[in-house]
Coordinates of C-alpha atoms and ligand atoms in Angstrom, one line a residue:
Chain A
X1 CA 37.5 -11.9 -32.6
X2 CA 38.5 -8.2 -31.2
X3 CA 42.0 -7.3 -30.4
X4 CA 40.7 -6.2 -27.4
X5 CA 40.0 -9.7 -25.9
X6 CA 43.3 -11.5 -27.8
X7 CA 45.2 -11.4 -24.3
X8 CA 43.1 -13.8 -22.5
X9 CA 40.8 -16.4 -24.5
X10 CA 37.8 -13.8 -24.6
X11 CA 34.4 -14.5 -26.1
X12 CA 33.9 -15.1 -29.7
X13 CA 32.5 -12.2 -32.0
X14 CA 29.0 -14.7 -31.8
X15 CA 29.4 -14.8 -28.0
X16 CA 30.1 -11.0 -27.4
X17 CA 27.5 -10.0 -29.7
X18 CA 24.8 -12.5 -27.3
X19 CA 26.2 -10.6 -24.6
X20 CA 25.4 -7.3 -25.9
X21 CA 22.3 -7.5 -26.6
X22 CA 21.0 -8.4 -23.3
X23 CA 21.7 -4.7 -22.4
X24 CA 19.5 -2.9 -25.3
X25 CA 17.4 -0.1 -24.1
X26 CA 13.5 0.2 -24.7
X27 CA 11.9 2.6 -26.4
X28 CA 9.1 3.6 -24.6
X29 CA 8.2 4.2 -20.9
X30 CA 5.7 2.1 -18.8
X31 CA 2.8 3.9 -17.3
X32 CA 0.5 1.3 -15.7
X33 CA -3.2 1.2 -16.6
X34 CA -5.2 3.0 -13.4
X35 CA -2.7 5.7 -13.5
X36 CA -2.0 6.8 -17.4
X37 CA 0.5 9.0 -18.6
X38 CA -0.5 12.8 -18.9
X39 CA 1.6 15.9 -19.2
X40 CA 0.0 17.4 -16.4
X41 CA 0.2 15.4 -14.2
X42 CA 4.5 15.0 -15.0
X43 CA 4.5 19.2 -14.2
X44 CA 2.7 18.7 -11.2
X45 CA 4.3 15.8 -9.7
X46 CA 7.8 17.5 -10.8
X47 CA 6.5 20.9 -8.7
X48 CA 5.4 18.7 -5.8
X49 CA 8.6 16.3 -5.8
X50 CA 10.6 19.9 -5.7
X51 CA 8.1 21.6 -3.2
X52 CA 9.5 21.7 0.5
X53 CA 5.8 22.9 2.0
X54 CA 5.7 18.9 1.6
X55 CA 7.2 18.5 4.6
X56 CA 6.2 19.6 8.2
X57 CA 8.8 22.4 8.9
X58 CA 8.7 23.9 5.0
X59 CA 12.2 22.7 4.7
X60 CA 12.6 19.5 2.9
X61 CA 11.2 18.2 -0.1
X62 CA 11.8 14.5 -1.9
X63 CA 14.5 16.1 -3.8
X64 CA 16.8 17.2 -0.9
X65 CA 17.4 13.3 -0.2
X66 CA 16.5 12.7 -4.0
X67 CA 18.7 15.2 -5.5
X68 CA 19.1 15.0 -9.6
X69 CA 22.5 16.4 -9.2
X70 CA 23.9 13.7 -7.4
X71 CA 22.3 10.8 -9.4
X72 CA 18.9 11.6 -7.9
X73 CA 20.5 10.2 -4.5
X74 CA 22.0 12.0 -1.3
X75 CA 25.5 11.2 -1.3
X76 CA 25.9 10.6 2.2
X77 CA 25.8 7.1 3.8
X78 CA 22.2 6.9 5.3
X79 CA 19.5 9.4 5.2
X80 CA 19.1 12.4 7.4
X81 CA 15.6 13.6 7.9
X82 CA 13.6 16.3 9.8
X83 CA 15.1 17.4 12.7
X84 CA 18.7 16.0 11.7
X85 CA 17.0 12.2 12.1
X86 CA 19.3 9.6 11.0
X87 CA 17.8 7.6 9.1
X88 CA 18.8 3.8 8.9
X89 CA 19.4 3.4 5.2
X90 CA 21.1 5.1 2.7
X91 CA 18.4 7.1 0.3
X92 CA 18.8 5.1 -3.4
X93 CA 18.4 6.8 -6.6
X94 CA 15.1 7.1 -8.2
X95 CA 16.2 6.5 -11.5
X96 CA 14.3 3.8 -13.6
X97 CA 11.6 2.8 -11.3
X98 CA 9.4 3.0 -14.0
X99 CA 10.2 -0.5 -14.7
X100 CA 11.0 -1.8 -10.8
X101 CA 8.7 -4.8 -9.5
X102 CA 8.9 -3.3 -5.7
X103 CA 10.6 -0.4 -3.8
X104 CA 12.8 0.1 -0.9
X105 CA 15.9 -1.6 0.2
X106 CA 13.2 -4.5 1.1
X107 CA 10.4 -4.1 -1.2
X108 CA 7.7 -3.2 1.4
X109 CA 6.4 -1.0 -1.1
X110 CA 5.0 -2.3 -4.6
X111 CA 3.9 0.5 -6.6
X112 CA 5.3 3.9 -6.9
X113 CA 2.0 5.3 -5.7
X114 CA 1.8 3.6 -3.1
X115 CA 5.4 4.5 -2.1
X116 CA 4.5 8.9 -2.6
X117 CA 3.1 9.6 0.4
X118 CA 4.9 7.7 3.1
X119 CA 7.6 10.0 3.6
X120 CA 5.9 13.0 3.5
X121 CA 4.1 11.5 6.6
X122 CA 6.9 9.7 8.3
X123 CA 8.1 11.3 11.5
X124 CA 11.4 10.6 11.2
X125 CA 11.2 12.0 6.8
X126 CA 9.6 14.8 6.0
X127 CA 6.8 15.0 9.3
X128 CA 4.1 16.5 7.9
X129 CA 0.4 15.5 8.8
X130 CA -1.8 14.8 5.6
X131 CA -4.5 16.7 6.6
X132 CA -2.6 20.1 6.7
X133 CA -0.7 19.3 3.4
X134 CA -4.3 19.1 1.6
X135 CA -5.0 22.7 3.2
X136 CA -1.9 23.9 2.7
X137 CA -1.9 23.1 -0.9
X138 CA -5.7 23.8 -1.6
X139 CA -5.0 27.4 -0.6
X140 CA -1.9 28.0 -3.4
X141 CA -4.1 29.1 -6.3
X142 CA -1.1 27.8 -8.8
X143 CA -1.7 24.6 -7.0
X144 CA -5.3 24.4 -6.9
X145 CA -4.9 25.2 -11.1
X146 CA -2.6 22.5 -11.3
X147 CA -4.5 20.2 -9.6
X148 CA -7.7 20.8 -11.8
X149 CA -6.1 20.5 -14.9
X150 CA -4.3 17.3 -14.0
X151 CA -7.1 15.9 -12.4
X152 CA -10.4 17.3 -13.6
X153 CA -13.4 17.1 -10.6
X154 CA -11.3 15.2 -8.4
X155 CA -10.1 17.0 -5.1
X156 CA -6.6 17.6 -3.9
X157 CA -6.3 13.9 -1.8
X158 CA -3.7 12.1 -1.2
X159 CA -4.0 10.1 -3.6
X160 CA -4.2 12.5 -6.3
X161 CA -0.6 13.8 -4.9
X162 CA 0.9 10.1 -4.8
X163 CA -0.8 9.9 -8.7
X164 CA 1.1 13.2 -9.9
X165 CA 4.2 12.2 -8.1
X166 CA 4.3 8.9 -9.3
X167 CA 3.7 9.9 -13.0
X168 CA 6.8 12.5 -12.4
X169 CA 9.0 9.8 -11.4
X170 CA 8.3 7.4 -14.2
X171 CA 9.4 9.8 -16.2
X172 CA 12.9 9.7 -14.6
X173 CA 14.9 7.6 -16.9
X174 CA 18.7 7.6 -17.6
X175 CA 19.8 8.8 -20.9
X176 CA 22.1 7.4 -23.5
X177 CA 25.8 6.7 -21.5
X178 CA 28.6 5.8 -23.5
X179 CA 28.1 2.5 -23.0
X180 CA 24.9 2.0 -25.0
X181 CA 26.6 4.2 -27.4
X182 CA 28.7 0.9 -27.7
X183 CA 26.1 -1.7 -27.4
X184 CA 24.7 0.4 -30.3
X185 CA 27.8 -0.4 -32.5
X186 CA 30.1 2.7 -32.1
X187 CA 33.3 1.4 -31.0
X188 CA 34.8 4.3 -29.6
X189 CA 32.1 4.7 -27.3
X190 CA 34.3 3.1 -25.3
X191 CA 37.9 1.8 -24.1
X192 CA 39.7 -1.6 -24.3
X193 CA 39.4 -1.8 -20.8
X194 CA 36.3 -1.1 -20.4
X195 CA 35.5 -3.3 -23.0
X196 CA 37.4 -6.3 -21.4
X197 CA 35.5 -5.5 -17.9
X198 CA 32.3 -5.7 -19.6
X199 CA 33.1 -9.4 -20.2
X200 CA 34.2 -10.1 -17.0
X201 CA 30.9 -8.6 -15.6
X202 CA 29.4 -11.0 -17.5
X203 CA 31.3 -14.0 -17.1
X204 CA 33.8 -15.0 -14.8
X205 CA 32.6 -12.0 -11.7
X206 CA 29.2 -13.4 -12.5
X207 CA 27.7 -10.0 -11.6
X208 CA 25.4 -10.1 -14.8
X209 CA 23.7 -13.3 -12.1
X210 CA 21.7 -9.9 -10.7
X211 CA 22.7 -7.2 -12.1
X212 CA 21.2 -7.9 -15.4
X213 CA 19.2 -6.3 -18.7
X214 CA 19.8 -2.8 -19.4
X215 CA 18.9 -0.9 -15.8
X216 CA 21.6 -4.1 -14.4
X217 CA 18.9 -5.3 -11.9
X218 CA 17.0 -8.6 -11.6
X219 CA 14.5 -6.9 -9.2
X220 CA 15.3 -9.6 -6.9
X221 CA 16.6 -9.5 -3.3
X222 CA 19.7 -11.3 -2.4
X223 CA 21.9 -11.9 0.6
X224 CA 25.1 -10.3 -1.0
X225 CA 26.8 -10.6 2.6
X226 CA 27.9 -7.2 4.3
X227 CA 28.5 -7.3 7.6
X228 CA 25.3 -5.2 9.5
X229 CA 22.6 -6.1 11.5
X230 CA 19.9 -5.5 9.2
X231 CA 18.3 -8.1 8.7
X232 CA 16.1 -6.4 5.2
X233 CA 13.8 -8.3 3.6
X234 CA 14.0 -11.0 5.7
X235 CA 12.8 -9.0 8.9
X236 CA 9.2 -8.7 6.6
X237 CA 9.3 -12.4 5.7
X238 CA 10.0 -14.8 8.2
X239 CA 10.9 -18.2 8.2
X240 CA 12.4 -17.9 4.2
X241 CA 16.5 -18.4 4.7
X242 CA 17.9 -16.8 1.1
X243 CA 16.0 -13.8 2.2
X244 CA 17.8 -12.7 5.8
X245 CA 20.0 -10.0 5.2
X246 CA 18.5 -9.6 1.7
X247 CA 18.4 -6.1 -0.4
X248 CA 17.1 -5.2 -3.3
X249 CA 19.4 -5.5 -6.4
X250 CA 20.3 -1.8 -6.9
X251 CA 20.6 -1.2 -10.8
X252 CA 24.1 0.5 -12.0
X253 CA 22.7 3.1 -14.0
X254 CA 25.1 6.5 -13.1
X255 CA 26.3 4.4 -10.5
X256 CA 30.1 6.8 -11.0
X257 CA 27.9 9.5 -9.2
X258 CA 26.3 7.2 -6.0
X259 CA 28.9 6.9 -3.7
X260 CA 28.6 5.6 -1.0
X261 CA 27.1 2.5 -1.9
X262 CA 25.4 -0.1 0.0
X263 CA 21.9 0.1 1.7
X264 CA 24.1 1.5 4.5
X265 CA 26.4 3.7 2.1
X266 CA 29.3 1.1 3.6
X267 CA 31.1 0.9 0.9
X268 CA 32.6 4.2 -0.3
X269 CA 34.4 3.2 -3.7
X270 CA 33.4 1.3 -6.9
X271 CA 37.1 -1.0 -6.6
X272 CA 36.0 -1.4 -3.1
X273 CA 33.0 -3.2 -4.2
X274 CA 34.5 -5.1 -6.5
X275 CA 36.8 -6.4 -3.9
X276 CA 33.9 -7.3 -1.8
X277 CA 32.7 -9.7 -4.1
X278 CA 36.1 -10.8 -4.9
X279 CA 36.6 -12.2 -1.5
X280 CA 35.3 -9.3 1.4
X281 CA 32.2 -10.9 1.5
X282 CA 30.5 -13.2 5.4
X283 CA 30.3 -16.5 4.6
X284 CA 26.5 -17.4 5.9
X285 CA 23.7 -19.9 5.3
X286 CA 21.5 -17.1 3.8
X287 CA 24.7 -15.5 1.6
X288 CA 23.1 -16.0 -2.3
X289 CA 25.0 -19.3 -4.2
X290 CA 25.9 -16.5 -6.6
X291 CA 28.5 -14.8 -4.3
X292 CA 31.5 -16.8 -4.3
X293 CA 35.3 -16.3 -4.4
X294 CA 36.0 -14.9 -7.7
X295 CA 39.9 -14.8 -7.1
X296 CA 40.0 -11.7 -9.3
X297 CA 43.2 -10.2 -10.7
X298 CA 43.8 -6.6 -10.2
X299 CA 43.9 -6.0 -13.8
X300 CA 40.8 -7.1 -14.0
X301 CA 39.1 -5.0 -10.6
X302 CA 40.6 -2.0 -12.8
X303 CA 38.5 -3.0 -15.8
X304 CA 35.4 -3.8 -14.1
X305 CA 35.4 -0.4 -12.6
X306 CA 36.5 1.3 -16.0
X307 CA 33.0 -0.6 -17.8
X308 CA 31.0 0.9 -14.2
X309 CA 31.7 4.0 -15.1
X310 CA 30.7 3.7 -19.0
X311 CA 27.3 3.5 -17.5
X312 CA 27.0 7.0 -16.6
X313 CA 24.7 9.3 -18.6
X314 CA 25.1 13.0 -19.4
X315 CA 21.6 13.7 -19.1
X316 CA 20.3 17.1 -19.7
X317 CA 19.6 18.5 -16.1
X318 CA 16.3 18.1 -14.8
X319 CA 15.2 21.6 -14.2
X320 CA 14.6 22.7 -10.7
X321 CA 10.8 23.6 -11.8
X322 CA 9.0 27.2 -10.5
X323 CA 6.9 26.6 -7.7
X324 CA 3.3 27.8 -7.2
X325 CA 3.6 31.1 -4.7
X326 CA 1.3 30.9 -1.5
X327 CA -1.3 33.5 -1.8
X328 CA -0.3 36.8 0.4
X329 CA -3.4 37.8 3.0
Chain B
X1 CA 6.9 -29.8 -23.2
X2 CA 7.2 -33.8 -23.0
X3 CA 7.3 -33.4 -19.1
X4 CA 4.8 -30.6 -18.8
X5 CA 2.4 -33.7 -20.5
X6 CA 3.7 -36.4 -17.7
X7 CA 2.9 -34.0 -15.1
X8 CA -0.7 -33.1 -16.3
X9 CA -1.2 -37.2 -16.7
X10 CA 0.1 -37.9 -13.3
X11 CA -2.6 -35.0 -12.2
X12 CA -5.6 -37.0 -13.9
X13 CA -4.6 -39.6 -12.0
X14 CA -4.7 -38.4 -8.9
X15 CA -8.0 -36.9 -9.2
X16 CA -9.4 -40.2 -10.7
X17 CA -8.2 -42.4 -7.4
X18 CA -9.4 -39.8 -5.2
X19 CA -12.6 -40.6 -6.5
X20 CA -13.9 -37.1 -7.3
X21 CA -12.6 -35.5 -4.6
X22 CA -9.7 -33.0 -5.4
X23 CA -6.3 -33.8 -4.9
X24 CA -3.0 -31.7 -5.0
X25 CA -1.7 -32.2 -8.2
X26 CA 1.6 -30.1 -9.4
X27 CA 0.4 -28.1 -12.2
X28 CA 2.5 -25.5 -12.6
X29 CA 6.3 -25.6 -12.3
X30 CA 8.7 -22.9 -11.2
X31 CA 12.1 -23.5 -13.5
X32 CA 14.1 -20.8 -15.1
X33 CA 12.8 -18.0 -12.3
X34 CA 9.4 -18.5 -14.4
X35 CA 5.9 -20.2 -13.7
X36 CA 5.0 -22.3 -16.0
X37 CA 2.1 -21.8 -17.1
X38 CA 1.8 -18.5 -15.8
X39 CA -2.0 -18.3 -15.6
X40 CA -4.5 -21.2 -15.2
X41 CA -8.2 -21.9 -14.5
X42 CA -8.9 -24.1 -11.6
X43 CA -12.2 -25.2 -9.2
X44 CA -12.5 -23.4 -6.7
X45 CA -12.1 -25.3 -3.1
X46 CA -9.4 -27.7 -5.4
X47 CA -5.7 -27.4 -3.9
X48 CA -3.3 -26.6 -6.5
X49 CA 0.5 -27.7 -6.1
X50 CA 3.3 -25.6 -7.0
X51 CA 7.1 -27.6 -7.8
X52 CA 10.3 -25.7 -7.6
X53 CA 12.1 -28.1 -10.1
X54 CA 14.7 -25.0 -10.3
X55 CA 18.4 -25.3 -9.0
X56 CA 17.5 -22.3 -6.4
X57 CA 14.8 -21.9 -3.9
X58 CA 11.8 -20.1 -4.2
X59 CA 9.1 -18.2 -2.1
X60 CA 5.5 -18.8 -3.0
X61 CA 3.4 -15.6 -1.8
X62 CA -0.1 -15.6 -2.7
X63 CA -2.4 -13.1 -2.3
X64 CA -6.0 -14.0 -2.2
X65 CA -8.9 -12.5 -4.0
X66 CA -10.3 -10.6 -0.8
X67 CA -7.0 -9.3 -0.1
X68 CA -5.0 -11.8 2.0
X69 CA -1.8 -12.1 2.0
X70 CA -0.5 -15.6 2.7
X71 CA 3.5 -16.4 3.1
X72 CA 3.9 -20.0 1.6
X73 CA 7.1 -20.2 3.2
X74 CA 10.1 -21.1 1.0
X75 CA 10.5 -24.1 -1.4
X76 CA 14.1 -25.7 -1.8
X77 CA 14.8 -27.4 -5.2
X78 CA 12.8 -30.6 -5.2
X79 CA 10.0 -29.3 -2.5
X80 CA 6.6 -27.7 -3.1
X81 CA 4.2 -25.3 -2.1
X82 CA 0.4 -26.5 -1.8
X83 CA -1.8 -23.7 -2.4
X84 CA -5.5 -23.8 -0.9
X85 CA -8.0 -22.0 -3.5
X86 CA -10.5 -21.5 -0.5
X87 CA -12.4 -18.5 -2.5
X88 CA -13.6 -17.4 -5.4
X89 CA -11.8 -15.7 -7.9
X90 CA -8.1 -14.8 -9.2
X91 CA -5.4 -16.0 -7.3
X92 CA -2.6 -14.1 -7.5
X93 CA 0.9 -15.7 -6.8
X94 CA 4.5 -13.5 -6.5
X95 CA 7.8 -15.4 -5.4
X96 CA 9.3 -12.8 -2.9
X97 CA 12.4 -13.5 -4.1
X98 CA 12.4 -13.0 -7.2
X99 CA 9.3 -11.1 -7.5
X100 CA 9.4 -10.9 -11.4
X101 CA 8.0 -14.3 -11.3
X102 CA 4.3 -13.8 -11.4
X103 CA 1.3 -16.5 -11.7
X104 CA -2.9 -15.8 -11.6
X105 CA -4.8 -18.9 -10.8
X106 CA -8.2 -18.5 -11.8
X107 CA -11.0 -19.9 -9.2
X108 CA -13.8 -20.8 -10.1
Ligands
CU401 CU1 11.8 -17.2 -6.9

């Protein structure tokens, strides 16, 4: 057994090393069948996510709420969209989707391409009809190249966009934080403290229950018991209890660089969250079996924040990508 | 695997009593946040019966082969979730909780 674990009765080298491996990362990316990887189609779906003549007014593009610079989120507590509108969640990372089940906060959406194009349309998002998008882009000759080359004989559609964009986002993947340095065997990676909060994570604070395998979500939606009227999944499926007030398992990946956090950007610290599940947490009929009063120490809130942030990647910046010009008449 | 046999006999039995009509008959299981099996042929117009024998409940969505969408409602421990195979086809059955959990009924 580790020094670091000899102050409490920690896990066993056998135990630790079972542990571990639950968080190893793959090695390859999944691209699903009727919607391949290609090259192309990752440049154009990175020019399009960047573009803001997505959006009605020219002004937004995916990226302003999806921004790679703060963890591919907004940083603010729920999304503002065109015309200042406020939306009523917070805008979640994009990170890792490759391998989600569903999107949203409430999974109304189940495949990345058939997430692309809603907020480009939305009202309250980006407001832009699709109609004058497929003009607006058929009359940029870079685009109309791009198009062609990803996408040989088909038109600009909107499904071709949704394709391109999709493809871009799969390839949005964490890289290597100090904490799979660790899981890969190099002590150092990371601190005693860290070391002893990635046990508790895993064992007596129960998060590992969702927030599990190496992008720490179960894909699964779960009544974690904040206190707003939303009623999330459960609004879309009526009549199933667990699911009222139920949210998407965010994973942690970069989590260090989310705040606030929440579907409603409530919470606006990592300790506070691990306070919530200590004991700030509504007692409810819906409220998951796998929240319940941990009775946590505050040596060990301070080492299950110092293992959060071991998750966060120094990832080589996504480049902001040159856009197509419009043609000059 | 001993119970997975128990549950197919009970099944035969059921369907021999009900003298060649089809009866429910739990053939697949939902333990472990899995379906087990996870793919199965069945006839088509036969009603196939789903078990949560899990500690948590479940939500049995199925989607039919045309399209539809049908909300099974949710399953405590102990309960189950009768699914109609009124078409032709693959079946294709998501809990919406946990929507890892995946099953395809063939109909046929
Ligand atoms: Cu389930």
């Amino acid at each position: 057994m580790s020094a670091a674990f000899s102050a409490n009765a920690g896990p066993t080298d056998a135990e630790l090393a079972k542990m571990k491996l639950q968080y190893q990362r793959p090695e390859t990316v999944p691209f699903p069948k009727d919607n391949p990887f290609s090259q192309a189609k990752v440049d154009l779906g990175h020019k399009l996510f960047f573009d803001p003549r997505l959006s009605g007014t020219s002004t937004m593009s995916c990226a302003s709420c999806h921004n790679p610079g703060l963890s591919w989120g907004d940083g603010l507590a729920t999304g503002v969209g065109s015309a200042a509108n406020k939306l009523g969640r917070r805008s979640p990372t994009i990170l890792n989707l490759a391998w989600a089940e569903s999107l949203m906060w409430d999974g109304r959406a189940g495949s990345l391409e058939e997430q692309a194009t809603g907020p480009i349309e939305a009202k309250v998002e980006m407001n832009q009809s699709m109609p004058r998008l497929l003009t607006t882009l058929g009359d940029i000759p870079g685009y109309r190249a791009a198009f062609q080359v990803a996408f040989p004989g088909e038109p600009i559609s909107a499904k071709t966009i949704a394709k391109a964009i999709a493809t871009f986002e799969r390839t949005v993947v964490s890289g290597q934080a100090p904490f799979d340095r660790w899981i890969e065997g190099d002590e150092k990676a990371i601190d005693d403290a860290a070391k002893r909060g990635f046990v508790t994570f895993n064992t007596k604070a129960n998060c590992s229950a969702c927030h599990s395998g190496w992008r720490f979500t179960d894909d699964s939606f779960h009544d974690i018991g904040l206190t707003d009227g939303d009623l999330g999944k459960g609004k879309l499926v009526p009549g199933v209890e667990p699911l009222l007030h139920a949210f998407k398992t965010p994973g942690l990946r970069n989590i260090a660089g989310r705040a606030p956090y929440m579907h409603n950007g409530s919470v606006t610290t990592m300790a506070t969250v691990v306070r919530h599940y200590s004991d700030g947490f509504v007692q409810r009929p819906s409220l998951s079996p796998e929240v319940y009063k941990l009775k946590l120490t505050e040596n060990e809130i301070h080492d299950l924040v110092a293992f959060l942030k071991t998750l966060t990647s120094t990832d080589a910046t996504i480049a902001v990508p040159v856009l197509p010009i419009s043609e000059v008449n | 695997m001993s119970t997975r046999t128990w549950i197919v006999a009970i099944g035969l039995c059921a369907f021999v009593t009900a003298s060649g009509a089809y009866a429910a008959a739990a053939l697949v299981s939902q333990k472990g946040k899995i379906f087990t099996p996870d793919e199965l042929t069945q006839g088509s117009g036969s009603t196939l019966r789903i078990d949560n024998d899990d500690t948590i409940p479940h939500n049995v969505q199925v989607t039919t082969p045309d399209g539809e969408n049908r909300n099974m409602g949710m399953q405590k421990p102990g309960e189950f979730a009768d699914v109609v195979l009124d078409k032709s086809g693959d079946f294709m059955v998501r809990c919406g909780i946990h929507p890892k959990m995946k099953l395809v009924i063939h109909a046929r």
